[in-house]
Short mmCIF file of C-alpha atoms in Angstrom, two decimals:
data_model
loop_
_atom_site.label_atom_id
_atom_site.label_comp_id
_atom_site.label_asym_id
_atom_site.label_seq_id
_atom_site.Cartn_x
_atom_site.Cartn_y
_atom_site.Cartn_z
CA ALA A 1 -10.95 -15.33 -6.70
CA GLN A 2 -7.95 -13.55 -4.75
CA SER A 3 -9.02 -10.80 -2.44
CA VAL A 4 -10.11 -8.24 1.01
CA ALA A 5 -13.83 -6.77 1.45
CA GLN A 6 -13.05 -3.53 3.74
CA PRO A 7 -16.88 -3.84 4.78
CA GLU A 8 -17.29 -0.36 6.54
CA ASP A 9 -16.33 2.60 4.35
CA GLN A 10 -16.05 5.43 8.27
CA VAL A 11 -16.11 3.67 11.71
CA ASN A 12 -17.15 6.56 14.54
CA VAL A 13 -15.51 6.11 18.43
CA ALA A 14 -15.14 9.07 20.73
CA GLU A 15 -11.90 8.63 21.93
CA GLY A 16 -11.20 6.59 25.56
CA ASN A 17 -13.38 4.10 23.24
CA PRO A 18 -12.11 0.77 22.09
CA LEU A 19 -12.18 0.67 17.77
CA THR A 20 -12.39 -1.98 15.40
CA VAL A 21 -12.02 -1.74 12.31
CA LYS A 22 -12.80 -5.42 10.19
CA CYS A 23 -11.40 -7.29 7.34
CA THR A 24 -12.52 -10.39 6.32
CA TYR A 25 -10.25 -11.98 2.80
CA SER A 26 -10.27 -15.01 0.68
CA VAL A 27 -6.93 -16.18 -0.28
CA SER A 28 -6.77 -20.00 -1.80
CA GLY A 29 -3.44 -21.66 0.50
CA ASN A 30 -2.26 -20.41 4.38
CA PRO A 31 -2.76 -16.39 3.90
CA TYR A 32 0.16 -13.59 4.69
CA LEU A 33 -2.03 -10.50 6.53
CA PHE A 34 -1.60 -6.98 6.89
CA TRP A 35 -2.19 -3.09 7.89
CA TYR A 36 -1.45 -0.18 7.33
CA VAL A 37 -2.63 2.97 7.82
CA GLN A 38 -2.50 6.87 5.89
CA TYR A 39 -2.98 10.41 7.27
CA PRO A 40 -3.01 12.61 4.99
CA ASN A 41 -1.51 13.38 1.75
CA ARG A 42 1.54 10.93 3.96
CA GLY A 43 2.10 7.19 2.31
CA LEU A 44 0.38 4.13 3.57
CA GLN A 45 2.56 3.43 6.87
CA PHE A 46 3.05 -0.39 8.03
CA LEU A 47 1.07 -1.02 11.35
CA LEU A 48 1.19 -5.08 11.91
CA LYS A 49 0.77 -8.40 10.02
CA TYR A 50 0.44 -12.59 10.46
CA ILE A 51 2.40 -14.81 8.97
CA THR A 52 2.14 -17.96 11.30
CA GLY A 53 1.65 -18.25 15.31
CA ASP A 54 -0.29 -16.59 17.93
CA ASN A 55 -3.97 -15.97 15.94
CA LEU A 56 -3.33 -12.32 18.16
CA VAL A 57 -0.32 -9.48 16.41
CA LYS A 58 0.50 -6.51 18.13
CA GLY A 59 2.03 -4.27 15.91
CA SER A 60 2.62 -0.13 16.52
CA TYR A 61 0.91 2.26 18.10
CA GLY A 62 -1.18 -0.47 20.80
CA PHE A 63 -2.55 -1.86 17.74
CA GLU A 64 -3.84 -5.45 17.33
CA ALA A 65 -5.19 -8.06 14.64
CA GLU A 66 -7.06 -11.28 15.08
CA PHE A 67 -6.62 -13.31 12.96
CA ASN A 68 -9.57 -16.24 12.74
CA LYS A 69 -9.37 -18.48 9.70
CA SER A 70 -12.71 -19.37 10.38
CA GLN A 71 -14.21 -16.54 9.81
CA THR A 72 -11.37 -16.00 7.06
CA SER A 73 -11.48 -11.86 9.17
CA PHE A 74 -8.33 -9.69 10.69
CA HIS A 75 -9.89 -7.33 12.74
CA LEU A 76 -8.24 -4.30 13.77
CA LYS A 77 -8.84 -3.14 17.57
CA LYS A 78 -6.93 -0.89 20.07
CA PRO A 79 -8.10 -1.06 23.22
CA SER A 80 -8.90 2.86 24.17
CA ALA A 81 -9.51 4.78 20.85
CA LEU A 82 -7.17 8.36 20.87
CA VAL A 83 -7.76 11.65 18.91
CA SER A 84 -4.59 11.59 16.71
CA ASP A 85 -5.69 7.32 15.45
CA SER A 86 -7.95 9.58 13.09
CA ALA A 87 -7.19 7.97 10.21
CA LEU A 88 -7.22 5.45 7.02
CA TYR A 89 -6.61 2.32 7.76
CA PHE A 90 -6.03 -0.44 4.40
CA CYS A 91 -6.58 -3.67 4.98
CA ALA A 92 -4.07 -6.32 2.51
CA VAL A 93 -3.58 -10.13 1.56
CA ARG A 94 -0.25 -11.03 -0.44
CA ASP A 95 -1.62 -11.92 -3.04
CA THR A 96 -0.24 -15.71 -3.64
CA ARG A 97 -1.25 -16.79 -7.11
CA GLY A 98 2.66 -17.98 -8.69
CA PRO A 99 4.73 -19.27 -9.87
CA GLY A 100 6.19 -16.30 -9.87
CA GLY A 101 4.01 -13.04 -11.69
CA SER A 102 1.37 -11.80 -9.15
CA GLN A 103 2.69 -13.92 -6.21
CA GLY A 104 4.11 -11.23 -3.44
CA ASN A 105 2.01 -8.62 -3.76
CA LEU A 106 0.19 -7.18 -2.10
CA ILE A 107 -3.86 -6.89 -2.43
CA PHE A 108 -6.14 -3.77 -0.91
CA GLY A 109 -8.76 -4.01 1.28
CA LYS A 110 -10.55 -0.15 -0.33
CA GLY A 111 -9.82 1.63 3.39
CA THR A 112 -11.87 2.52 6.42
CA LYS A 113 -11.92 6.02 7.82
CA LEU A 114 -11.73 6.11 11.25
CA SER A 115 -12.84 9.02 12.89
CA VAL A 116 -11.95 9.33 16.46
CA LYS A 117 -13.92 12.06 18.07
CA PRO A 118 -13.50 14.13 21.05
CA GLU B 1 10.44 9.48 7.36
CA THR B 2 10.20 4.55 6.53
CA GLY B 3 13.51 5.21 3.88
CA VAL B 4 11.42 5.05 1.27
CA THR B 5 11.86 8.57 -0.29
CA GLN B 6 9.87 10.01 -3.52
CA THR B 7 10.38 13.75 -5.06
CA PRO B 8 9.05 16.14 -6.05
CA ARG B 9 5.50 16.14 -3.42
CA HIS B 10 3.57 17.41 -5.29
CA LEU B 11 3.27 18.96 -9.43
CA VAL B 12 1.30 20.01 -11.69
CA MET B 13 1.81 19.87 -15.39
CA GLY B 14 0.10 20.85 -18.95
CA MET B 15 -1.12 17.58 -20.92
CA THR B 16 1.50 18.77 -22.70
CA ASN B 17 4.17 18.01 -20.90
CA LYS B 18 7.03 15.46 -19.90
CA LYS B 19 7.64 15.00 -16.39
CA SER B 20 9.24 12.59 -14.16
CA LEU B 21 8.99 11.29 -10.08
CA LYS B 22 11.91 9.47 -8.36
CA CYS B 23 11.18 7.53 -5.93
CA GLU B 24 15.17 5.63 -4.65
CA GLN B 25 14.97 3.64 -1.25
CA HIS B 26 17.56 3.23 1.60
CA LEU B 27 16.14 -0.54 3.22
CA GLY B 28 18.55 -2.62 0.90
CA HIS B 29 15.16 -4.07 -0.83
CA ASN B 30 14.95 -5.83 -3.63
CA ALA B 31 11.03 -5.14 -5.44
CA MET B 32 9.80 -1.68 -5.78
CA TYR B 33 6.75 -0.62 -6.66
CA TRP B 34 4.27 2.48 -7.92
CA TYR B 35 0.72 2.54 -6.48
CA LYS B 36 -1.70 5.30 -8.28
CA GLN B 37 -4.22 6.42 -5.33
CA SER B 38 -7.64 8.08 -5.87
CA ALA B 39 -10.16 9.85 -4.25
CA LYS B 40 -12.77 7.70 -3.86
CA LYS B 41 -11.12 4.53 -5.54
CA PRO B 42 -9.18 1.64 -4.30
CA LEU B 43 -5.78 1.82 -4.51
CA GLU B 44 -4.41 0.83 -7.61
CA LEU B 45 -0.91 -1.44 -8.49
CA MET B 46 0.31 0.22 -11.65
CA PHE B 47 3.89 -1.47 -11.82
CA VAL B 48 6.31 -3.92 -10.11
CA TYR B 49 9.61 -4.20 -9.99
CA ASN B 50 11.58 -7.07 -9.12
CA PHE B 51 15.40 -7.60 -8.76
CA LYS B 52 15.45 -4.85 -12.06
CA GLU B 53 13.26 -6.83 -14.05
CA GLN B 54 9.32 -5.84 -14.39
CA THR B 55 7.28 -8.26 -14.00
CA GLU B 56 3.86 -6.94 -13.92
CA ASN B 57 2.43 -4.16 -15.34
CA ASN B 58 -1.30 -3.53 -15.11
CA SER B 59 -2.72 -2.76 -18.44
CA VAL B 60 -1.53 1.16 -17.51
CA PRO B 61 -1.73 3.36 -19.86
CA SER B 62 1.55 3.88 -22.09
CA ARG B 63 1.48 7.60 -21.07
CA PHE B 64 3.07 6.10 -17.78
CA SER B 65 6.50 5.28 -18.64
CA PRO B 66 8.56 3.04 -15.70
CA GLU B 67 12.05 2.69 -14.91
CA CYS B 68 13.76 0.86 -12.92
CA PRO B 69 18.38 1.38 -13.25
CA ASN B 70 19.39 -0.38 -9.93
CA SER B 71 17.20 -1.97 -7.17
CA SER B 72 17.29 1.09 -5.24
CA HIS B 73 16.12 3.67 -7.27
CA LEU B 74 12.11 3.72 -9.76
CA PHE B 75 11.07 6.09 -12.25
CA LEU B 76 7.71 6.84 -13.23
CA HIS B 77 8.43 8.85 -16.98
CA LEU B 78 5.27 11.14 -17.85
CA HIS B 79 4.11 12.58 -21.38
CA THR B 80 0.80 13.46 -23.02
CA LEU B 81 -0.96 13.11 -19.28
CA GLN B 82 -4.78 13.45 -18.96
CA PRO B 83 -7.10 15.49 -16.24
CA GLU B 84 -7.91 11.97 -14.38
CA ASP B 85 -4.18 10.74 -14.39
CA SER B 86 -4.29 13.05 -11.16
CA ALA B 87 -3.40 11.32 -8.21
CA LEU B 88 -1.25 9.94 -5.17
CA TYR B 89 0.95 8.06 -6.41
CA LEU B 90 2.78 5.62 -4.25
CA CYS B 91 6.38 4.24 -4.31
CA ALA B 92 7.11 0.62 -2.39
CA SER B 93 10.10 -1.37 -2.15
CA SER B 94 10.00 -4.41 -0.93
CA GLN B 95 11.67 -7.97 -0.20
CA ARG B 96 11.23 -10.84 -1.89
CA ALA B 97 12.59 -14.27 -1.72
CA GLY B 98 15.84 -14.51 -4.20
CA LEU B 99 16.16 -17.21 -6.92
CA ALA B 100 17.97 -18.99 -4.70
CA GLY B 101 14.96 -19.16 -2.20
CA GLY B 102 15.72 -17.67 1.38
CA GLU B 103 13.18 -15.81 3.50
CA SER B 104 10.92 -13.29 1.65
CA THR B 105 8.39 -10.58 3.96
CA ASP B 106 6.30 -9.18 1.04
CA THR B 107 5.69 -6.47 3.96
CA GLN B 108 5.98 -3.34 1.22
CA TYR B 109 6.99 0.37 2.74
CA PHE B 110 6.08 2.60 0.86
CA GLY B 111 7.23 6.82 -0.27
CA PRO B 112 5.47 9.69 1.23
CA GLY B 113 3.29 10.17 -2.23
CA THR B 114 3.53 12.76 -5.05
CA ARG B 115 0.73 14.16 -5.19
CA LEU B 116 0.13 14.91 -9.53
CA THR B 117 -2.28 17.50 -10.85
CA VAL B 118 -2.83 17.52 -14.59
CA LEU B 119 -4.68 20.98 -15.82
#
């Protein structure tokens, strides 16, 4: 079955420390992987994606993610967290079932709440 | 904020009311989506429109009725809702590969959502 898992409901980090938000996936074929961020009462904002190429993907606001095929993971990272990074983070994978139908839809994880304290 | 707008931003309605949510995308995309986001539940995909044709209906109750008159506009018509339908309703759009092929990023861009409360 195609799925995305975010094993942590919440991650707490001190400002200035590195942060990691974990994501693992299960999909047939080559994965297209995405990270989104959601601030309170707002829609999801696209952060970055992996389609092919370099395993380290750089995105918005200083975030990056590392694709690891052997571990089927796509963890989100940032070297130095800011209080303003506090939000809900979603990992997603492109549904590869097809042709047609659900192919192209995104399968989202349940989200991880990131809390950065001063 | 992202090229996808939604109106209204907030809506309070009774169980017997009829209302509509509107979504408009200014990104030139050919696919649009409705999602439901409830507290402490995963994001739920409701409907998908691909080239104005509905390609997905994830067992959504008939009290939710989507309409996609063109590739830029998407509506969600609501009638006789239940209190458990209270949630944040999100619209998104993306560029899908055309019938003749072509590049598809499948990156979805979301609107700010409509916070719906059913009394």
